[in-house]
Amino acid sequence: MNLRFNLEDISQLIIGAFALCVPICFSQEAWNIAETLPELNLILLAILTIFFLSFYVYGSIFQSNIKSRFLVFLFRIIIAYLITMLVVALTLFALHKLPIFTDILLSIKRVIVISMPASIGAIIVDGLDKE
């Protein structure tokens, strides 16, 4: 199993994240949920996202074998989430729905809310050629 992280992996994460974030980024429901979501729920949403990413990476990409590759496992989860958040932020910014200069908290909330489904799309596309 090839565990290197290269440009192909990055492009797969970007395309997977973009495929699921675009329809959600156009949704006013997602914008409103982010506005009204309490911080505790936002933290729970981020934790759930990381849990589901970890679960998929563990079972599908690493095939339940991370003993000697734990740091690579963690890196893959963190980089997938960060790339997804960047794709979501850029998409929201392009739609003029990321008030980064006027309301940083709302911007962060929107990115976290939309990153949940987008990150799952990203990691699934990344994992398609790993088996």
PDB file of C-alpha atoms in Angstrom, residues 8-23 80 83-84 87-88 114-126 128:
ATOM      1  CA  GLU A   8      -2.692  13.432  -6.781  1.00  0.00           C
ATOM      2  CA  ASP A   9      -3.907  13.026  -3.194  1.00  0.00           C
ATOM      3  CA  ILE A  10      -4.238  16.794  -2.793  1.00  0.00           C
ATOM      4  CA  SER A  11      -6.187  17.096  -6.028  1.00  0.00           C
ATOM      5  CA  GLN A  12      -8.502  14.247  -4.993  1.00  0.00           C
ATOM      6  CA  LEU A  13      -9.195  15.926  -1.659  1.00  0.00           C
ATOM      7  CA  ILE A  14      -9.881  19.255  -3.368  1.00  0.00           C
ATOM      8  CA  ILE A  15     -12.225  17.763  -5.969  1.00  0.00           C
ATOM      9  CA  GLY A  16     -14.077  15.647  -3.398  1.00  0.00           C
ATOM     10  CA  ALA A  17     -14.504  18.590  -1.044  1.00  0.00           C
ATOM     11  CA  PHE A  18     -15.582  20.898  -3.844  1.00  0.00           C
ATOM     12  CA  ALA A  19     -18.126  18.404  -5.188  1.00  0.00           C
ATOM     13  CA  LEU A  20     -20.018  18.341  -1.906  1.00  0.00           C
ATOM     14  CA  CYS A  21     -19.410  21.870  -0.685  1.00  0.00           C
ATOM     15  CA  VAL A  22     -20.754  23.659  -3.762  1.00  0.00           C
ATOM     16  CA  PRO A  23     -24.417  22.709  -3.415  1.00  0.00           C
ATOM     17  CA  ALA A  80      -7.970  16.241   4.673  1.00  0.00           C
ATOM     18  CA  ILE A  83      -7.831  21.199   2.742  1.00  0.00           C
ATOM     19  CA  THR A  84     -11.598  20.815   2.975  1.00  0.00           C
ATOM     20  CA  VAL A  87     -11.948  24.769  -0.231  1.00  0.00           C
ATOM     21  CA  VAL A  88     -15.127  25.650   1.683  1.00  0.00           C
ATOM     22  CA  ILE A 114     -20.199  23.123   5.557  1.00  0.00           C
ATOM     23  CA  SER A 115     -16.910  21.273   6.048  1.00  0.00           C
ATOM     24  CA  MET A 116     -18.638  18.325   7.687  1.00  0.00           C
ATOM     25  CA  PRO A 117     -20.239  16.861   4.555  1.00  0.00           C
ATOM     26  CA  ALA A 118     -17.524  18.269   2.291  1.00  0.00           C
ATOM     27  CA  SER A 119     -14.761  16.510   4.237  1.00  0.00           C
ATOM     28  CA  ILE A 120     -16.522  13.181   3.912  1.00  0.00           C
ATOM     29  CA  GLY A 121     -16.705  13.696   0.150  1.00  0.00           C
ATOM     30  CA  ALA A 122     -13.046  14.644   0.097  1.00  0.00           C
ATOM     31  CA  ILE A 123     -11.808  11.617   1.993  1.00  0.00           C
ATOM     32  CA  ILE A 124     -13.979   9.202   0.006  1.00  0.00           C
ATOM     33  CA  VAL A 125     -12.613  10.486  -3.302  1.00  0.00           C
ATOM     34  CA  ASP A 126      -9.077  10.332  -1.872  1.00  0.00           C
ATOM     35  CA  LEU A 128     -10.969   5.424  -4.017  1.00  0.00           C
TER      36      LEU A 128
END
